GROMACS .gro file of C-alpha atoms in nm:
model
  506
    1UNK     CA    1   4.619   9.721  16.416
    2UNK     CA    2   4.805  10.012  16.421
    3UNK     CA    3   5.059  10.098  16.731
    4UNK     CA    4   4.993  10.398  16.939
    5UNK     CA    5   5.116  10.745  16.813
    6UNK     CA    6   5.329  10.954  16.931
    7UNK     CA    7   5.165  11.332  16.915
    8UNK     CA    8   5.473  11.500  16.949
    9UNK     CA    9   5.653  11.280  16.663
   10UNK     CA   10   5.326  11.359  16.435
   11UNK     CA   11   5.376  11.727  16.433
   12UNK     CA   12   5.741  11.679  16.341
   13UNK     CA   13   5.664  11.476  16.036
   14UNK     CA   14   5.790  11.585  15.741
   15UNK     CA   15   5.647  11.502  15.380
   16UNK     CA   16   5.693  11.591  15.034
   17UNK     CA   17   5.493  11.529  14.749
   18UNK     CA   18   5.556  11.442  14.337
   19UNK     CA   19   5.216  11.322  14.232
   20UNK     CA   20   5.255  11.404  13.845
   21UNK     CA   21   5.440  11.155  13.730
   22UNK     CA   22   5.414  10.796  13.592
   23UNK     CA   23   5.665  10.586  13.834
   24UNK     CA   24   5.643  10.681  14.187
   25UNK     CA   25   5.720  10.529  14.555
   26UNK     CA   26   5.584  10.588  14.892
   27UNK     CA   27   5.869  10.563  15.113
   28UNK     CA   28   5.856  10.547  15.491
   29UNK     CA   29   6.163  10.620  15.720
   30UNK     CA   30   6.115  10.516  16.061
   31UNK     CA   31   6.322  10.732  16.321
   32UNK     CA   32   6.389  10.625  16.678
   33UNK     CA   33   6.197  10.896  16.865
   34UNK     CA   34   5.809  10.874  16.992
   35UNK     CA   35   5.685  10.533  17.094
   36UNK     CA   36   5.983  10.311  16.941
   37UNK     CA   37   6.335  10.377  17.078
   38UNK     CA   38   6.704  10.274  16.912
   39UNK     CA   39   7.020  10.322  16.958
   40UNK     CA   40   7.184  10.584  16.881
   41UNK     CA   41   7.321  10.589  16.492
   42UNK     CA   42   7.671  10.556  16.416
   43UNK     CA   43   7.878  10.850  16.366
   44UNK     CA   44   8.002  10.766  16.032
   45UNK     CA   45   7.985  10.509  15.800
   46UNK     CA   46   8.347  10.409  15.621
   47UNK     CA   47   8.310  10.274  15.273
   48UNK     CA   48   8.651  10.045  15.198
   49UNK     CA   49   8.893  10.107  14.947
   50UNK     CA   50   9.007   9.840  14.734
   51UNK     CA   51   9.329   9.732  14.787
   52UNK     CA   52   9.612   9.640  14.535
   53UNK     CA   53   9.622   9.234  14.558
   54UNK     CA   54   9.969   9.099  14.659
   55UNK     CA   55   9.871   8.785  14.606
   56UNK     CA   56  10.151   8.566  14.497
   57UNK     CA   57   9.922   8.318  14.318
   58UNK     CA   58   9.800   8.575  14.088
   59UNK     CA   59  10.120   8.608  13.855
   60UNK     CA   60  10.436   8.402  13.891
   61UNK     CA   61  10.752   8.528  13.757
   62UNK     CA   62  11.009   8.307  13.567
   63UNK     CA   63  11.336   8.294  13.736
   64UNK     CA   64  11.604   8.536  13.653
   65UNK     CA   65  11.890   8.282  13.613
   66UNK     CA   66  12.040   8.246  13.308
   67UNK     CA   67  12.063   7.900  13.103
   68UNK     CA   68  11.729   7.785  13.277
   69UNK     CA   69  11.568   7.835  12.926
   70UNK     CA   70  11.264   8.079  12.833
   71UNK     CA   71  11.067   8.294  13.025
   72UNK     CA   72  10.745   8.138  13.133
   73UNK     CA   73  10.421   8.218  13.291
   74UNK     CA   74  10.221   7.976  13.483
   75UNK     CA   75   9.897   7.898  13.340
   76UNK     CA   76   9.585   7.864  13.566
   77UNK     CA   77   9.404   7.586  13.555
   78UNK     CA   78   9.123   7.526  13.278
   79UNK     CA   79   8.793   7.448  13.395
   80UNK     CA   80   8.714   7.085  13.421
   81UNK     CA   81   8.472   7.017  13.064
   82UNK     CA   82   8.278   6.745  13.338
   83UNK     CA   83   8.185   7.044  13.582
   84UNK     CA   84   7.799   7.125  13.546
   85UNK     CA   85   7.634   7.417  13.702
   86UNK     CA   86   7.251   7.393  13.754
   87UNK     CA   87   7.033   7.740  13.714
   88UNK     CA   88   6.648   7.774  13.687
   89UNK     CA   89   6.417   8.046  13.574
   90UNK     CA   90   6.103   8.126  13.516
   91UNK     CA   91   5.886   8.257  13.226
   92UNK     CA   92   5.606   8.484  13.391
   93UNK     CA   93   5.678   8.612  13.715
   94UNK     CA   94   5.327   8.725  13.762
   95UNK     CA   95   5.034   8.542  13.679
   96UNK     CA   96   4.661   8.527  13.735
   97UNK     CA   97   4.497   8.232  13.866
   98UNK     CA   98   4.391   7.990  13.626
   99UNK     CA   99   4.702   8.041  13.354
  100UNK     CA  100   5.052   7.881  13.335
  101UNK     CA  101   5.399   7.949  13.393
  102UNK     CA  102   5.706   7.785  13.285
  103UNK     CA  103   6.010   7.678  13.524
  104UNK     CA  104   6.325   7.590  13.318
  105UNK     CA  105   6.605   7.385  13.464
  106UNK     CA  106   6.935   7.476  13.301
  107UNK     CA  107   7.291   7.340  13.271
  108UNK     CA  108   7.554   7.555  13.179
  109UNK     CA  109   7.718   7.331  12.945
  110UNK     CA  110   7.555   7.019  12.767
  111UNK     CA  111   7.507   6.709  12.980
  112UNK     CA  112   7.775   6.482  12.801
  113UNK     CA  113   7.757   6.227  13.096
  114UNK     CA  114   7.589   5.878  12.992
  115UNK     CA  115   7.319   5.950  13.255
  116UNK     CA  116   7.039   6.167  13.337
  117UNK     CA  117   7.069   6.389  13.618
  118UNK     CA  118   6.743   6.434  13.829
  119UNK     CA  119   6.704   6.776  14.026
  120UNK     CA  120   6.509   6.800  14.350
  121UNK     CA  121   6.319   7.091  14.433
  122UNK     CA  122   6.132   7.249  14.762
  123UNK     CA  123   5.834   7.470  14.745
  124UNK     CA  124   5.711   7.739  14.979
  125UNK     CA  125   5.517   8.049  14.968
  126UNK     CA  126   5.210   8.166  15.108
  127UNK     CA  127   5.001   8.008  14.798
  128UNK     CA  128   4.905   7.644  14.872
  129UNK     CA  129   4.834   7.324  14.708
  130UNK     CA  130   4.486   7.390  14.685
  131UNK     CA  131   4.611   7.720  14.426
  132UNK     CA  132   4.839   7.481  14.177
  133UNK     CA  133   4.843   7.099  14.015
  134UNK     CA  134   5.056   6.874  14.203
  135UNK     CA  135   5.432   6.982  14.100
  136UNK     CA  136   5.630   6.723  14.259
  137UNK     CA  137   5.961   6.727  14.376
  138UNK     CA  138   6.215   6.663  14.113
  139UNK     CA  139   6.261   6.678  13.711
  140UNK     CA  140   6.490   6.498  13.528
  141UNK     CA  141   6.737   6.665  13.256
  142UNK     CA  142   6.814   6.376  13.005
  143UNK     CA  143   7.211   6.290  12.890
  144UNK     CA  144   7.317   6.501  12.590
  145UNK     CA  145   7.076   6.770  12.672
  146UNK     CA  146   7.118   7.139  12.821
  147UNK     CA  147   6.764   7.156  13.049
  148UNK     CA  148   6.413   7.069  13.121
  149UNK     CA  149   6.127   7.234  13.162
  150UNK     CA  150   5.811   7.225  13.404
  151UNK     CA  151   5.486   7.391  13.360
  152UNK     CA  152   5.298   7.583  13.698
  153UNK     CA  153   4.896   7.528  13.639
  154UNK     CA  154   4.720   7.752  13.857
  155UNK     CA  155   4.395   7.686  13.955
  156UNK     CA  156   4.082   7.926  13.896
  157UNK     CA  157   3.876   7.941  14.191
  158UNK     CA  158   3.576   8.166  14.330
  159UNK     CA  159   3.733   8.283  14.666
  160UNK     CA  160   3.851   8.616  14.704
  161UNK     CA  161   4.194   8.636  14.870
  162UNK     CA  162   4.522   8.811  14.851
  163UNK     CA  163   4.790   8.784  14.581
  164UNK     CA  164   4.995   8.442  14.689
  165UNK     CA  165   5.339   8.364  14.607
  166UNK     CA  166   5.468   8.033  14.515
  167UNK     CA  167   5.860   8.009  14.570
  168UNK     CA  168   6.053   7.731  14.412
  169UNK     CA  169   6.393   7.650  14.534
  170UNK     CA  170   6.654   7.432  14.350
  171UNK     CA  171   6.821   7.191  14.623
  172UNK     CA  172   7.147   6.961  14.658
  173UNK     CA  173   6.972   6.650  14.708
  174UNK     CA  174   7.140   6.377  14.526
  175UNK     CA  175   7.342   6.554  14.259
  176UNK     CA  176   7.597   6.411  14.127
  177UNK     CA  177   8.015   6.484  14.249
  178UNK     CA  178   8.057   6.726  13.937
  179UNK     CA  179   7.685   6.902  13.963
  180UNK     CA  180   7.676   7.211  14.167
  181UNK     CA  181   7.385   7.491  14.227
  182UNK     CA  182   7.416   7.815  14.099
  183UNK     CA  183   7.389   8.082  14.383
  184UNK     CA  184   7.022   8.226  14.469
  185UNK     CA  185   6.898   7.915  14.255
  186UNK     CA  186   6.490   7.995  14.309
  187UNK     CA  187   6.249   8.194  14.147
  188UNK     CA  188   5.925   8.338  14.281
  189UNK     CA  189   5.593   8.313  14.090
  190UNK     CA  190   5.304   8.575  14.196
  191UNK     CA  191   4.956   8.430  14.185
  192UNK     CA  192   4.671   8.703  14.160
  193UNK     CA  193   4.317   8.680  14.246
  194UNK     CA  194   4.059   8.715  13.967
  195UNK     CA  195   3.746   8.712  14.197
  196UNK     CA  196   3.616   9.078  14.294
  197UNK     CA  197   3.529   9.129  14.685
  198UNK     CA  198   3.272   9.288  14.612
  199UNK     CA  199   3.095   9.022  14.432
  200UNK     CA  200   3.119   8.832  14.817
  201UNK     CA  201   3.075   9.128  15.059
  202UNK     CA  202   2.809   9.322  15.022
  203UNK     CA  203   2.967   9.655  15.139
  204UNK     CA  204   2.661   9.842  15.161
  205UNK     CA  205   2.574   9.679  15.489
  206UNK     CA  206   2.711   9.695  15.823
  207UNK     CA  207   2.747   9.263  15.813
  208UNK     CA  208   2.917   9.247  15.499
  209UNK     CA  209   3.153   9.537  15.572
  210UNK     CA  210   3.197   9.371  15.889
  211UNK     CA  211   3.285   9.029  15.746
  212UNK     CA  212   3.541   9.191  15.498
  213UNK     CA  213   3.723   9.384  15.744
  214UNK     CA  214   3.774   9.079  15.934
  215UNK     CA  215   3.900   8.895  15.632
  216UNK     CA  216   4.118   9.116  15.463
  217UNK     CA  217   4.242   9.371  15.734
  218UNK     CA  218   4.274   9.215  16.054
  219UNK     CA  219   4.372   8.918  15.789
  220UNK     CA  220   4.670   9.095  15.670
  221UNK     CA  221   4.813   9.167  16.003
  222UNK     CA  222   5.200   9.052  16.109
  223UNK     CA  223   5.420   9.161  16.345
  224UNK     CA  224   5.770   9.224  16.172
  225UNK     CA  225   5.932   9.267  15.866
  226UNK     CA  226   6.202   9.001  15.928
  227UNK     CA  227   6.445   9.176  15.681
  228UNK     CA  228   6.732   8.980  15.624
  229UNK     CA  229   6.982   9.220  15.524
  230UNK     CA  230   7.255   9.435  15.718
  231UNK     CA  231   7.288   9.761  15.825
  232UNK     CA  232   7.648   9.823  15.704
  233UNK     CA  233   7.825   9.939  15.407
  234UNK     CA  234   7.898   9.588  15.275
  235UNK     CA  235   7.520   9.673  15.019
  236UNK     CA  236   7.384   9.333  15.112
  237UNK     CA  237   7.033   9.478  15.113
  238UNK     CA  238   6.880   9.127  15.194
  239UNK     CA  239   6.527   9.055  15.169
  240UNK     CA  240   6.196   9.021  15.326
  241UNK     CA  241   5.939   8.671  15.333
  242UNK     CA  242   5.706   8.632  15.035
  243UNK     CA  243   5.401   8.634  15.302
  244UNK     CA  244   5.534   8.993  15.420
  245UNK     CA  245   5.463   9.098  15.063
  246UNK     CA  246   5.168   8.915  15.029
  247UNK     CA  247   4.995   9.044  15.338
  248UNK     CA  248   5.099   9.421  15.277
  249UNK     CA  249   4.955   9.431  14.955
  250UNK     CA  250   4.603   9.283  15.069
  251UNK     CA  251   4.581   9.552  15.302
  252UNK     CA  252   4.631   9.819  15.002
  253UNK     CA  253   4.380   9.600  14.854
  254UNK     CA  254   4.178   9.622  15.116
  255UNK     CA  255   4.142   9.995  15.114
  256UNK     CA  256   4.159  10.030  14.697
  257UNK     CA  257   3.803   9.798  14.709
  258UNK     CA  258   3.654  10.014  15.011
  259UNK     CA  259   3.686  10.336  14.751
  260UNK     CA  260   3.596  10.124  14.447
  261UNK     CA  261   3.944  10.113  14.255
  262UNK     CA  262   4.099   9.789  14.102
  263UNK     CA  263   4.307   9.546  14.304
  264UNK     CA  264   4.677   9.536  14.225
  265UNK     CA  265   4.987   9.294  14.258
  266UNK     CA  266   5.329   9.346  14.424
  267UNK     CA  267   5.573   9.237  14.117
  268UNK     CA  268   5.924   9.122  14.132
  269UNK     CA  269   6.091   9.350  13.929
  270UNK     CA  270   5.964   9.614  14.118
  271UNK     CA  271   6.024   9.453  14.450
  272UNK     CA  272   6.386   9.417  14.384
  273UNK     CA  273   6.412   9.781  14.319
  274UNK     CA  274   6.223   9.871  14.622
  275UNK     CA  275   6.389   9.649  14.862
  276UNK     CA  276   6.718   9.787  14.763
  277UNK     CA  277   6.593  10.195  14.787
  278UNK     CA  278   6.441  10.082  15.165
  279UNK     CA  279   6.815   9.916  15.239
  280UNK     CA  280   6.973  10.282  15.115
  281UNK     CA  281   6.701  10.449  15.322
  282UNK     CA  282   6.839  10.271  15.642
  283UNK     CA  283   7.155  10.340  15.617
  284UNK     CA  284   7.056  10.708  15.601
  285UNK     CA  285   6.836  10.678  15.884
  286UNK     CA  286   7.148  10.474  16.068
  287UNK     CA  287   7.380  10.799  15.998
  288UNK     CA  288   7.108  11.037  16.138
  289UNK     CA  289   7.030  11.237  15.832
  290UNK     CA  290   6.742  11.412  15.851
  291UNK     CA  291   6.500  11.398  15.586
  292UNK     CA  292   6.483  11.583  15.288
  293UNK     CA  293   6.387  11.633  14.943
  294UNK     CA  294   6.703  11.509  14.855
  295UNK     CA  295   6.575  11.159  14.919
  296UNK     CA  296   6.389  11.201  14.577
  297UNK     CA  297   6.658  11.273  14.394
  298UNK     CA  298   6.969  11.083  14.564
  299UNK     CA  299   7.315  11.169  14.407
  300UNK     CA  300   7.638  11.270  14.457
  301UNK     CA  301   7.553  11.617  14.476
  302UNK     CA  302   7.347  11.609  14.770
  303UNK     CA  303   7.447  11.351  15.026
  304UNK     CA  304   7.669  11.061  15.067
  305UNK     CA  305   7.478  10.784  14.894
  306UNK     CA  306   7.592  10.455  15.006
  307UNK     CA  307   7.505  10.147  14.835
  308UNK     CA  308   7.298  10.317  14.604
  309UNK     CA  309   7.270  10.201  14.234
  310UNK     CA  310   7.019  10.261  13.956
  311UNK     CA  311   6.715  10.033  14.082
  312UNK     CA  312   6.771  10.202  14.433
  313UNK     CA  313   6.761  10.551  14.296
  314UNK     CA  314   6.453  10.477  14.038
  315UNK     CA  315   6.286  10.324  14.314
  316UNK     CA  316   6.358  10.652  14.558
  317UNK     CA  317   6.293  10.905  14.301
  318UNK     CA  318   5.925  11.058  14.193
  319UNK     CA  319   5.823  10.968  14.555
  320UNK     CA  320   5.596  11.035  14.886
  321UNK     CA  321   5.837  11.030  15.156
  322UNK     CA  322   5.689  11.070  15.552
  323UNK     CA  323   5.940  11.037  15.867
  324UNK     CA  324   5.760  10.906  16.176
  325UNK     CA  325   5.832  10.862  16.507
  326UNK     CA  326   5.764  10.488  16.591
  327UNK     CA  327   5.815  10.189  16.455
  328UNK     CA  328   5.580  10.062  16.206
  329UNK     CA  329   5.583   9.739  15.939
  330UNK     CA  330   5.537   9.719  15.603
  331UNK     CA  331   5.129   9.668  15.625
  332UNK     CA  332   5.106   9.913  15.901
  333UNK     CA  333   5.252  10.205  15.648
  334UNK     CA  334   4.976  10.136  15.409
  335UNK     CA  335   4.741  10.261  15.673
  336UNK     CA  336   4.967  10.569  15.794
  337UNK     CA  337   4.969  10.670  15.426
  338UNK     CA  338   4.555  10.617  15.406
  339UNK     CA  339   4.583  10.849  15.768
  340UNK     CA  340   4.820  11.123  15.610
  341UNK     CA  341   4.875  11.280  15.937
  342UNK     CA  342   5.097  11.564  15.989
  343UNK     CA  343   5.092  11.973  15.920
  344UNK     CA  344   5.231  11.900  15.591
  345UNK     CA  345   4.986  11.679  15.473
  346UNK     CA  346   4.660  11.890  15.471
  347UNK     CA  347   4.576  11.765  15.113
  348UNK     CA  348   4.659  11.424  15.206
  349UNK     CA  349   4.842  11.341  14.822
  350UNK     CA  350   4.945  10.996  14.989
  351UNK     CA  351   4.646  10.884  15.041
  352UNK     CA  352   4.564  10.977  14.658
  353UNK     CA  353   4.843  10.811  14.521
  354UNK     CA  354   4.752  10.500  14.683
  355UNK     CA  355   4.413  10.510  14.521
  356UNK     CA  356   4.506  10.614  14.193
  357UNK     CA  357   4.305  10.421  13.947
  358UNK     CA  358   4.570  10.343  13.709
  359UNK     CA  359   4.815  10.173  13.941
  360UNK     CA  360   4.939   9.877  13.752
  361UNK     CA  361   5.150   9.653  14.017
  362UNK     CA  362   5.362   9.770  14.342
  363UNK     CA  363   5.680   9.688  14.487
  364UNK     CA  364   5.734   9.659  14.875
  365UNK     CA  365   6.109   9.667  15.057
  366UNK     CA  366   6.143   9.677  15.367
  367UNK     CA  367   6.417   9.713  15.628
  368UNK     CA  368   6.449   9.739  16.012
  369UNK     CA  369   6.316  10.074  16.019
  370UNK     CA  370   6.226  10.204  15.647
  371UNK     CA  371   6.008  10.089  15.449
  372UNK     CA  372   5.921  10.181  15.078
  373UNK     CA  373   5.604  10.095  14.890
  374UNK     CA  374   5.732  10.173  14.496
  375UNK     CA  375   5.439  10.197  14.261
  376UNK     CA  376   5.372  10.201  13.891
  377UNK     CA  377   5.095  10.349  13.673
  378UNK     CA  378   5.010  10.459  13.333
  379UNK     CA  379   4.958  10.814  13.418
  380UNK     CA  380   4.601  10.820  13.283
  381UNK     CA  381   4.355  10.783  13.618
  382UNK     CA  382   3.957  10.785  13.553
  383UNK     CA  383   3.643  10.811  13.775
  384UNK     CA  384   3.580  10.945  14.083
  385UNK     CA  385   3.618  10.835  14.493
  386UNK     CA  386   3.579  10.964  14.795
  387UNK     CA  387   3.712  10.914  15.194
  388UNK     CA  388   3.584  10.755  15.355
  389UNK     CA  389   3.356  10.606  15.092
  390UNK     CA  390   2.947  10.605  15.080
  391UNK     CA  391   2.949  10.270  15.215
  392UNK     CA  392   2.968  10.116  15.586
  393UNK     CA  393   3.307  10.196  15.704
  394UNK     CA  394   3.472  10.034  16.036
  395UNK     CA  395   3.611  10.340  16.249
  396UNK     CA  396   3.877  10.204  16.309
  397UNK     CA  397   4.032  10.325  16.034
  398UNK     CA  398   3.935  10.640  16.054
  399UNK     CA  399   4.217  10.754  16.193
  400UNK     CA  400   4.175  11.099  16.372
  401UNK     CA  401   4.487  11.328  16.406
  402UNK     CA  402   4.454  11.656  16.664
  403UNK     CA  403   4.080  11.528  16.709
  404UNK     CA  404   4.054  11.572  16.319
  405UNK     CA  405   4.042  11.299  16.019
  406UNK     CA  406   4.093  11.367  15.717
  407UNK     CA  407   3.811  11.345  15.434
  408UNK     CA  408   3.878  11.348  15.073
  409UNK     CA  409   3.670  11.346  14.707
  410UNK     CA  410   3.886  11.234  14.365
  411UNK     CA  411   3.706  11.344  14.067
  412UNK     CA  412   3.879  11.303  13.729
  413UNK     CA  413   3.578  11.491  13.589
  414UNK     CA  414   3.636  11.786  13.818
  415UNK     CA  415   3.749  12.118  13.840
  416UNK     CA  416   3.724  12.185  14.219
  417UNK     CA  417   3.873  12.572  14.207
  418UNK     CA  418   3.813  12.772  13.826
  419UNK     CA  419   3.841  13.087  13.725
  420UNK     CA  420   3.556  13.301  13.621
  421UNK     CA  421   3.627  13.493  13.326
  422UNK     CA  422   3.371  13.707  13.377
  423UNK     CA  423   3.511  13.854  13.679
  424UNK     CA  424   3.809  13.679  13.687
  425UNK     CA  425   3.734  13.555  14.054
  426UNK     CA  426   3.777  13.170  14.172
  427UNK     CA  427   3.511  12.942  14.329
  428UNK     CA  428   3.622  12.731  14.602
  429UNK     CA  429   3.343  12.440  14.726
  430UNK     CA  430   3.192  12.498  15.045
  431UNK     CA  431   3.137  12.110  15.265
  432UNK     CA  432   2.933  12.097  15.530
  433UNK     CA  433   2.898  11.734  15.738
  434UNK     CA  434   2.593  11.653  15.964
  435UNK     CA  435   2.612  11.354  16.186
  436UNK     CA  436   2.357  11.089  16.311
  437UNK     CA  437   2.184  11.295  16.559
  438UNK     CA  438   2.140  11.613  16.292
  439UNK     CA  439   2.405  11.820  16.429
  440UNK     CA  440   2.669  11.962  16.224
  441UNK     CA  441   2.988  11.940  16.284
  442UNK     CA  442   3.293  12.115  16.233
  443UNK     CA  443   3.463  12.099  15.878
  444UNK     CA  444   3.762  12.316  15.852
  445UNK     CA  445   4.137  12.320  15.641
  446UNK     CA  446   3.955  12.291  15.298
  447UNK     CA  447   4.266  12.193  15.058
  448UNK     CA  448   4.243  12.163  14.674
  449UNK     CA  449   4.511  11.939  14.502
  450UNK     CA  450   4.529  11.989  14.094
  451UNK     CA  451   4.202  12.107  14.064
  452UNK     CA  452   4.095  11.713  14.114
  453UNK     CA  453   4.142  11.640  14.462
  454UNK     CA  454   3.966  11.782  14.735
  455UNK     CA  455   4.063  11.773  15.082
  456UNK     CA  456   3.868  11.876  15.422
  457UNK     CA  457   3.906  11.784  15.815
  458UNK     CA  458   3.644  11.687  16.011
  459UNK     CA  459   3.551  11.694  16.384
  460UNK     CA  460   3.401  11.345  16.354
  461UNK     CA  461   3.390  11.214  16.681
  462UNK     CA  462   3.466  10.859  16.506
  463UNK     CA  463   3.632  10.741  16.851
  464UNK     CA  464   3.329  10.781  17.036
  465UNK     CA  465   3.102  10.593  16.819
  466UNK     CA  466   2.975  10.272  17.018
  467UNK     CA  467   2.764  10.123  16.736
  468UNK     CA  468   2.660  10.309  16.386
  469UNK     CA  469   2.632  10.645  16.277
  470UNK     CA  470   2.572  10.809  15.942
  471UNK     CA  471   2.725  11.116  15.797
  472UNK     CA  472   2.572  11.318  15.553
  473UNK     CA  473   2.806  11.543  15.323
  474UNK     CA  474   2.735  11.801  15.097
  475UNK     CA  475   2.963  11.955  14.901
  476UNK     CA  476   2.846  12.289  14.717
  477UNK     CA  477   2.970  12.458  14.419
  478UNK     CA  478   3.149  12.170  14.302
  479UNK     CA  479   3.256  12.206  13.952
  480UNK     CA  480   3.142  11.894  13.734
  481UNK     CA  481   3.318  11.847  13.363
  482UNK     CA  482   3.085  11.754  13.068
  483UNK     CA  483   3.289  11.814  12.788
  484UNK     CA  484   3.704  11.849  12.733
  485UNK     CA  485   3.928  11.965  12.396
  486UNK     CA  486   4.163  12.180  12.278
  487UNK     CA  487   4.267  12.286  12.663
  488UNK     CA  488   3.928  12.387  12.746
  489UNK     CA  489   3.643  12.230  12.935
  490UNK     CA  490   3.243  12.333  12.982
  491UNK     CA  491   3.083  12.224  13.244
  492UNK     CA  492   2.857  12.364  13.527
  493UNK     CA  493   2.827  12.397  13.924
  494UNK     CA  494   2.649  12.121  14.095
  495UNK     CA  495   2.620  11.998  14.448
  496UNK     CA  496   2.769  11.652  14.531
  497UNK     CA  497   2.591  11.490  14.806
  498UNK     CA  498   2.645  11.131  14.960
  499UNK     CA  499   2.642  10.948  15.285
  500UNK     CA  500   2.880  10.745  15.484
  501UNK     CA  501   2.847  10.540  15.742
  502UNK     CA  502   3.061  10.481  16.036
  503UNK     CA  503   3.048  10.188  16.271
  504UNK     CA  504   3.229   9.962  16.557
  505UNK     CA  505   3.424   9.649  16.439
  506UNK     CA  506   3.522   9.528  16.742
   0.00000   0.00000   0.00000
């Protein structure tokens, strides 16, 4: 469940949105005001400057005494030819259940010993032995060879589940003296589900939506990001456990399933970039830097971006950023962007970015008080969704801000504000919402973004719902496109009607 939110902190929320791009991030920088306090940030971070080495072992100067023979420079000891390093690679880092990925256990040079070497490994992550064929605990690299391979065969089932992870880590168990492991000798495979929640849960019924909420929303809860990095200028971005990434993606897919867009997975490459970006943001937070649009284009011209590299810059660039007043973990950050509170978020563009139909993958990074959700899309969204959706929806996820909640419609085949060529005027849709008692409830602050996203605020009194309440939504002067071409579109004004039922899931 979400933590209590300080209303004063919300009012001070600063956000900016760059929606028209194919690669963007959702970056949440959590401040130390409101409900979650912390020590004051350091006044400065000093980046150490490498000093010249005075190590006498680097170069040995020859004796200057005459008659002692020609000058000589001491040569470094050669690398022993029979010293071996063992590494591990994987062919596919993300696969769908039922598919396979190949692990390759390699030596840095051919095993010239007369005997094979046995390499042991351990398995961890959120997946279980029911998700893949038995893998054992070791593999043999024969004499006079460079490597050995092992196939990970995942198992297909009919269970709706979140993306799960399998981490394979080499161990030094029983290695001969002249064999060592490379640093970070582990790989991770993300196993995607291929079963639809809609097939297992009837979200048009209260019972089905309740079960889906219990399994996927409450089932994705966790307490902390468990970040392993450092809040200093050592540029150790650290990592977060696989379970944190799995459950954050599970929470995101809960919302995406409700609005009828495809589920997505976290990607190992994007995770690395997102983690670096979150670390850079965390350092800026510790320095007391105020969130500005500079976080989208971090470079030497607009700040002291400590530990910034190309990956971190890509993760932070073209992003949606929020600075809030209490501590949230990565899954609760997904809730925050669906909620999209604050005076600067009236178009709910962060929600819109999370619900894009063309998102292909997500990367998740987190530090103590910074979370970055990086998404990758193909730039060609289709279809339509509403928030809240035309289903049974738990009132617990329809958050209010100053007594109002933000509702939205996104339609890729709509012009919500268009110019009438005859009178050079404009048409803005009008919206009415009626509750379960037949009362018209207050609708305010209608906003339009890129002619396809319509957002408005509703005084739904959802918090007061004891059992359930049905809401009738009617959007008039809604322009639907029938044909597009040559930069123009033809269509007609219509009325969009739908019903959403809010119920108490607790």
